[in-house]
Tab-separated table of N, CA and C in Angstrom:
chain	number	residue	atom	x	y	z
A	252	MET	N	-54.507	41.675	1.440
A	252	MET	CA	-54.909	40.929	2.622
A	252	MET	C	-55.140	39.476	2.237
A	253	TYR	N	-54.617	38.568	3.039
A	253	TYR	CA	-54.852	37.153	2.804
A	253	TYR	C	-55.112	36.447	4.121
A	254	ALA	N	-55.666	35.252	4.013
A	254	ALA	CA	-55.943	34.434	5.194
A	254	ALA	C	-55.547	32.999	4.887
A	255	ILE	N	-55.245	32.251	5.924
A	255	ILE	CA	-54.977	30.827	5.800
A	255	ILE	C	-56.109	30.102	6.507
A	256	ILE	N	-56.846	29.273	5.745
A	256	ILE	CA	-57.992	28.547	6.298
A	256	ILE	C	-57.720	27.055	6.236
A	257	ALA	N	-58.416	26.307	7.076
A	257	ALA	CA	-58.303	24.852	7.092
A	257	ALA	C	-59.672	24.258	6.774
A	258	THR	N	-59.700	23.362	5.788
A	258	THR	CA	-60.930	22.642	5.448
A	258	THR	C	-60.559	21.351	4.746
A	259	GLY	N	-61.266	20.294	5.049
A	259	GLY	CA	-61.020	19.017	4.403
A	259	GLY	C	-59.664	18.417	4.721
A	260	GLY	N	-59.096	18.753	5.879
A	260	GLY	CA	-57.804	18.216	6.260
A	260	GLY	C	-56.628	18.891	5.583
A	261	LYS	N	-56.874	19.990	4.878
A	261	LYS	CA	-55.813	20.719	4.185
A	261	LYS	C	-55.892	22.195	4.559
A	262	GLN	N	-54.820	22.924	4.280
A	262	GLN	CA	-54.785	24.351	4.537
A	262	GLN	C	-54.614	25.100	3.226
A	263	TYR	N	-55.315	26.226	3.093
A	263	TYR	CA	-55.300	27.009	1.866
A	263	TYR	C	-55.020	28.465	2.192
A	264	LYS	N	-54.159	29.098	1.377
A	264	LYS	CA	-53.900	30.535	1.494
A	264	LYS	C	-54.833	31.220	0.497
A	265	VAL	N	-55.745	32.081	0.989
A	265	VAL	CA	-56.761	32.690	0.137
A	265	VAL	C	-56.776	34.203	0.309
A	266	SER	N	-57.164	34.873	-0.762
A	266	SER	CA	-57.404	36.313	-0.759
A	266	SER	C	-58.802	36.542	-1.314
A	267	GLU	N	-59.322	37.746	-1.161
A	267	GLU	CA	-60.637	38.054	-1.706
A	267	GLU	C	-60.583	37.993	-3.224
A	268	GLY	N	-61.553	37.296	-3.829
A	268	GLY	CA	-61.597	37.149	-5.265
A	268	GLY	C	-60.950	35.873	-5.785
A	269	ASP	N	-60.247	35.135	-4.932
A	269	ASP	CA	-59.613	33.884	-5.350
A	269	ASP	C	-60.659	32.802	-5.606
A	270	VAL	N	-60.363	31.907	-6.540
A	270	VAL	CA	-61.196	30.739	-6.807
A	270	VAL	C	-60.358	29.510	-6.477
A	271	ILE	N	-60.823	28.701	-5.514
A	271	ILE	CA	-60.055	27.535	-5.076
A	271	ILE	C	-60.892	26.278	-5.213
A	272	LYS	N	-60.212	25.152	-5.370
A	272	LYS	CA	-60.861	23.847	-5.385
A	272	LYS	C	-60.516	23.154	-4.081
A	273	ILE	N	-61.553	22.794	-3.310
A	273	ILE	CA	-61.360	22.154	-2.015
A	273	ILE	C	-62.042	20.800	-2.021
A	274	GLU	N	-61.838	20.038	-0.960
A	274	GLU	CA	-62.510	18.745	-0.826
A	274	GLU	C	-64.015	18.966	-0.844
A	275	LYS	N	-64.752	17.989	-1.340
A	275	LYS	CA	-66.193	18.119	-1.579
A	275	LYS	C	-66.964	18.493	-0.320
A	276	LEU	N	-67.805	19.509	-0.456
A	276	LEU	CA	-68.733	19.927	0.587
A	276	LEU	C	-70.147	19.638	0.091
A	277	ASN	N	-71.022	19.246	0.980
A	277	ASN	CA	-72.404	18.958	0.601
A	277	ASN	C	-73.236	20.240	0.629
A	278	VAL	N	-72.990	21.107	-0.344
A	278	VAL	CA	-73.728	22.357	-0.504
A	278	VAL	C	-74.084	22.512	-1.972
A	279	GLU	N	-75.170	23.227	-2.225
A	279	GLU	CA	-75.617	23.435	-3.598
A	279	GLU	C	-74.810	24.546	-4.267
A	280	VAL	N	-74.780	24.514	-5.593
A	280	VAL	CA	-74.102	25.556	-6.360
A	280	VAL	C	-74.853	26.870	-6.159
A	281	GLY	N	-74.119	27.940	-5.893
A	281	GLY	CA	-74.715	29.247	-5.647
A	281	GLY	C	-74.897	29.561	-4.177
A	282	ALA	N	-74.756	28.562	-3.314
A	282	ALA	CA	-74.921	28.780	-1.873
A	282	ALA	C	-73.670	29.449	-1.301
A	283	THR	N	-73.839	30.081	-0.152
A	283	THR	CA	-72.727	30.723	0.540
A	283	THR	C	-72.198	29.776	1.606
A	284	VAL	N	-70.893	29.669	1.664
A	284	VAL	CA	-70.260	28.803	2.660
A	284	VAL	C	-69.319	29.651	3.506
A	285	THR	N	-69.258	29.360	4.815
A	285	THR	CA	-68.424	30.114	5.739
A	285	THR	C	-67.387	29.189	6.356
A	286	PHE	N	-66.137	29.601	6.295
A	286	PHE	CA	-65.050	28.845	6.902
A	286	PHE	C	-64.680	29.520	8.209
A	287	ASP	N	-64.853	28.805	9.329
A	287	ASP	CA	-64.554	29.403	10.627
A	287	ASP	C	-63.218	28.933	11.194
A	288	GLN	N	-62.577	27.972	10.559
A	288	GLN	CA	-61.252	27.537	11.005
A	288	GLN	C	-60.192	28.380	10.300
A	289	VAL	N	-60.009	29.592	10.800
A	289	VAL	CA	-59.013	30.509	10.246
A	289	VAL	C	-57.756	30.383	11.092
A	290	ILE	N	-56.638	30.075	10.437
A	290	ILE	CA	-55.381	29.850	11.148
A	290	ILE	C	-54.601	31.140	11.291
A	291	ALA	N	-54.580	31.958	10.232
A	291	ALA	CA	-53.821	33.209	10.266
A	291	ALA	C	-54.446	34.213	9.311
A	292	ILE	N	-54.256	35.482	9.624
A	292	ILE	CA	-54.694	36.577	8.754
A	292	ILE	C	-53.550	37.576	8.659
A	293	SER	N	-53.293	38.054	7.448
A	293	SER	CA	-52.244	39.044	7.262
A	293	SER	C	-52.824	40.237	6.520
A	294	ASP	N	-52.837	41.393	7.172
A	294	ASP	CA	-53.216	42.636	6.515
A	294	ASP	C	-51.929	43.393	6.209
A	295	LYS	N	-51.322	43.937	7.224
A	295	LYS	CA	-49.975	44.489	7.090
A	295	LYS	C	-49.011	43.713	7.972
A	296	GLU	N	-49.566	43.047	8.970
A	296	GLU	CA	-48.767	42.186	9.834
A	296	GLU	C	-49.535	40.890	10.051
A	297	LEU	N	-48.830	39.824	10.348
A	297	LEU	CA	-49.432	38.506	10.498
A	297	LEU	C	-50.041	38.351	11.876
A	298	LYS	N	-51.304	37.912	11.920
A	298	LYS	CA	-51.999	37.660	13.182
A	298	LYS	C	-52.328	36.177	13.239
A	299	VAL	N	-52.016	35.532	14.343
A	299	VAL	CA	-52.276	34.102	14.513
A	299	VAL	C	-52.895	33.853	15.880
A	300	ALA	N	-53.313	32.617	16.100
A	300	ALA	CA	-53.819	32.099	17.381
A	300	ALA	C	-54.967	32.942	17.936
A	301	GLY	N	-54.794	33.551	19.104
A	301	GLY	CA	-55.856	34.277	19.772
A	301	GLY	C	-56.302	35.535	19.055
A	302	ASP	N	-55.441	36.081	18.219
A	302	ASP	CA	-55.780	37.306	17.495
A	302	ASP	C	-56.827	37.076	16.409
A	303	VAL	N	-56.987	35.830	15.947
A	303	VAL	CA	-57.953	35.525	14.887
A	303	VAL	C	-59.060	34.609	15.394
A	304	ALA	N	-59.372	34.694	16.692
A	304	ALA	CA	-60.347	33.780	17.301
A	304	ALA	C	-61.731	33.899	16.673
A	305	GLY	N	-62.198	35.091	16.366
A	305	GLY	CA	-63.543	35.264	15.818
A	305	GLY	C	-63.581	35.484	14.321
A	306	ALA	N	-62.476	35.271	13.656
A	306	ALA	CA	-62.391	35.560	12.222
A	306	ALA	C	-63.070	34.465	11.396
A	307	THR	N	-63.675	34.868	10.283
A	307	THR	CA	-64.295	33.933	9.352
A	307	THR	C	-63.965	34.350	7.922
A	308	VAL	N	-64.088	33.383	7.022
A	308	VAL	CA	-63.917	33.646	5.596
A	308	VAL	C	-65.157	33.115	4.907
A	309	SER	N	-65.804	33.943	4.079
A	309	SER	CA	-67.013	33.508	3.394
A	309	SER	C	-66.781	33.463	1.895
A	310	GLY	N	-67.465	32.526	1.258
A	310	GLY	CA	-67.318	32.360	-0.176
A	310	GLY	C	-68.587	31.802	-0.792
A	311	THR	N	-68.627	31.796	-2.119
A	311	THR	CA	-69.773	31.297	-2.870
A	311	THR	C	-69.366	30.053	-3.634
A	312	VAL	N	-70.192	29.012	-3.573
A	312	VAL	CA	-69.916	27.774	-4.288
A	312	VAL	C	-70.212	28.001	-5.761
A	313	MET	N	-69.196	27.765	-6.603
A	313	MET	CA	-69.350	27.988	-8.038
A	313	MET	C	-69.619	26.702	-8.800
A	314	ASP	N	-69.063	25.584	-8.314
A	314	ASP	CA	-69.153	24.342	-9.068
A	314	ASP	C	-68.918	23.157	-8.155
A	315	GLN	N	-69.547	22.035	-8.486
A	315	GLN	CA	-69.278	20.742	-7.867
A	315	GLN	C	-68.809	19.845	-8.996
A	316	GLY	N	-67.715	19.150	-8.809
A	316	GLY	CA	-67.234	18.327	-9.904
A	316	GLY	C	-66.279	17.254	-9.443
A	317	ARG	N	-65.654	16.620	-10.438
A	317	ARG	CA	-64.665	15.586	-10.163
A	317	ARG	C	-63.415	15.890	-10.976
A	318	ALA	N	-62.274	15.663	-10.382
A	318	ALA	CA	-60.994	15.970	-11.017
A	318	ALA	C	-60.664	14.935	-12.090
A	319	ARG	N	-59.553	15.161	-12.782
A	319	ARG	CA	-59.105	14.222	-13.800
A	319	ARG	C	-58.775	12.879	-13.167
A	320	LYS	N	-58.853	11.834	-13.964
A	320	LYS	CA	-58.609	10.490	-13.456
A	320	LYS	C	-57.118	10.274	-13.178
A	321	VAL	N	-56.851	9.670	-12.028
A	321	VAL	CA	-55.503	9.274	-11.654
A	321	VAL	C	-55.445	7.757	-11.761
A	322	ILE	N	-54.474	7.236	-12.497
A	322	ILE	CA	-54.334	5.796	-12.680
A	322	ILE	C	-53.403	5.244	-11.601
A	323	VAL	N	-53.879	4.207	-10.899
A	323	VAL	CA	-53.080	3.507	-9.898
A	323	VAL	C	-52.782	2.128	-10.467
A	324	TYR	N	-51.512	1.816	-10.661
A	324	TYR	CA	-51.134	0.537	-11.263
A	324	TYR	C	-50.216	-0.204	-10.310
A	325	LYS	N	-50.664	-1.381	-9.872
A	325	LYS	CA	-49.862	-2.214	-8.978
A	325	LYS	C	-49.273	-3.355	-9.787
A	326	TYR	N	-48.017	-3.670	-9.518
A	326	TYR	CA	-47.327	-4.686	-10.297
A	326	TYR	C	-46.284	-5.375	-9.429
A	327	LYS	N	-46.268	-6.687	-9.486
A	327	LYS	CA	-45.221	-7.445	-8.801
A	327	LYS	C	-44.520	-8.307	-9.832
A	328	ARG	N	-43.247	-8.155	-9.944
A	328	ARG	CA	-42.496	-8.883	-10.958
A	328	ARG	C	-42.414	-10.376	-10.639
A	329	LYS	N	-42.251	-11.151	-11.638
A	329	LYS	CA	-42.045	-12.599	-11.578
A	329	LYS	C	-43.257	-13.398	-11.096
A	330	SER	N	-44.321	-12.738	-10.670
A	330	SER	CA	-45.461	-13.496	-10.164
A	330	SER	C	-46.694	-13.352	-11.048
A	331	GLY	N	-46.620	-12.523	-12.053
A	331	GLY	CA	-47.757	-12.340	-12.947
A	331	GLY	C	-48.863	-11.486	-12.363
A	332	TYR	N	-48.580	-10.781	-11.257
A	332	TYR	CA	-49.603	-9.964	-10.607
A	332	TYR	C	-49.536	-8.533	-11.131
A	333	HIS	N	-50.644	-8.057	-11.635
A	333	HIS	CA	-50.773	-6.645	-11.951
A	333	HIS	C	-52.242	-6.266	-11.819
A	334	LYS	N	-52.453	-5.036	-11.346
A	334	LYS	CA	-53.812	-4.551	-11.119
A	334	LYS	C	-53.867	-3.076	-11.480
A	335	LYS	N	-54.820	-2.708	-12.320
A	335	LYS	CA	-54.990	-1.320	-12.741
A	335	LYS	C	-56.269	-0.783	-12.117
A	336	ASN	N	-56.163	0.398	-11.533
A	336	ASN	CA	-57.305	1.009	-10.867
A	336	ASN	C	-57.287	2.506	-11.164
A	337	GLY	N	-58.456	3.120	-11.257
A	337	GLY	CA	-58.546	4.554	-11.495
A	337	GLY	C	-59.311	5.233	-10.379
A	338	HIS	N	-59.030	6.529	-10.196
A	338	HIS	CA	-59.705	7.282	-9.136
A	338	HIS	C	-59.933	8.719	-9.600
A	339	ARG	N	-61.142	9.234	-9.366
A	339	ARG	CA	-61.449	10.645	-9.625
A	339	ARG	C	-61.915	11.267	-8.319
A	340	GLN	N	-61.178	12.257	-7.855
A	340	GLN	CA	-61.490	12.905	-6.588
A	340	GLN	C	-62.568	13.969	-6.781
A	341	ALA	N	-63.569	13.953	-5.924
A	341	ALA	CA	-64.635	14.958	-5.976
A	341	ALA	C	-64.134	16.258	-5.337
A	342	TYR	N	-64.570	17.389	-5.909
A	342	TYR	CA	-64.150	18.687	-5.389
A	342	TYR	C	-65.314	19.672	-5.416
A	343	THR	N	-65.142	20.751	-4.670
A	343	THR	CA	-66.062	21.887	-4.677
A	343	THR	C	-65.236	23.118	-5.023
A	344	GLN	N	-65.684	23.876	-6.013
A	344	GLN	CA	-64.991	25.090	-6.420
A	344	GLN	C	-65.656	26.272	-5.721
A	345	VAL	N	-64.869	27.048	-4.999
A	345	VAL	CA	-65.398	28.147	-4.176
A	345	VAL	C	-64.696	29.446	-4.552
A	346	LYS	N	-65.478	30.518	-4.692
A	346	LYS	CA	-64.915	31.855	-4.900
A	346	LYS	C	-64.969	32.586	-3.577
A	347	ILE	N	-63.822	33.067	-3.116
A	347	ILE	CA	-63.725	33.749	-1.825
A	347	ILE	C	-64.266	35.168	-1.987
A	348	ASP	N	-65.300	35.482	-1.183
A	348	ASP	CA	-65.941	36.800	-1.266
A	348	ASP	C	-65.393	37.784	-0.246
A	349	LYS	N	-65.301	37.350	1.015
A	349	LYS	CA	-64.983	38.308	2.079
A	349	LYS	C	-64.154	37.623	3.157
A	350	ILE	N	-63.158	38.351	3.673
A	350	ILE	CA	-62.396	37.908	4.832
A	350	ILE	C	-62.802	38.812	5.986
A	351	ASN	N	-63.470	38.231	6.983
A	351	ASN	CA	-63.967	38.985	8.126
A	351	ASN	C	-62.974	38.834	9.276
A	352	ALA	N	-62.187	39.857	9.517
A	352	ALA	CA	-61.157	39.778	10.572
A	352	ALA	C	-61.623	40.488	11.821
């Protein structure tokens, strides 16, 4: 059984027991989080739209962290312009506990 959930402007395909990294949520480590934006659920057949209106997916927050640094380098030839910038995206690591269909 799997579900497709939407959080942080992205969609994730999750099953029970999966560990996913999503956009940062303001929750403490060890807390339970519930995703109510369920797009689809598949047990033996795919259910979408009105069939998954009351469905939720719950999980436990395992970690809050920041990803590896991504280097952004801007350069314009012949003008002597160059700019180096780095970015580390914050994430929340969640273990999916239950899919409530």
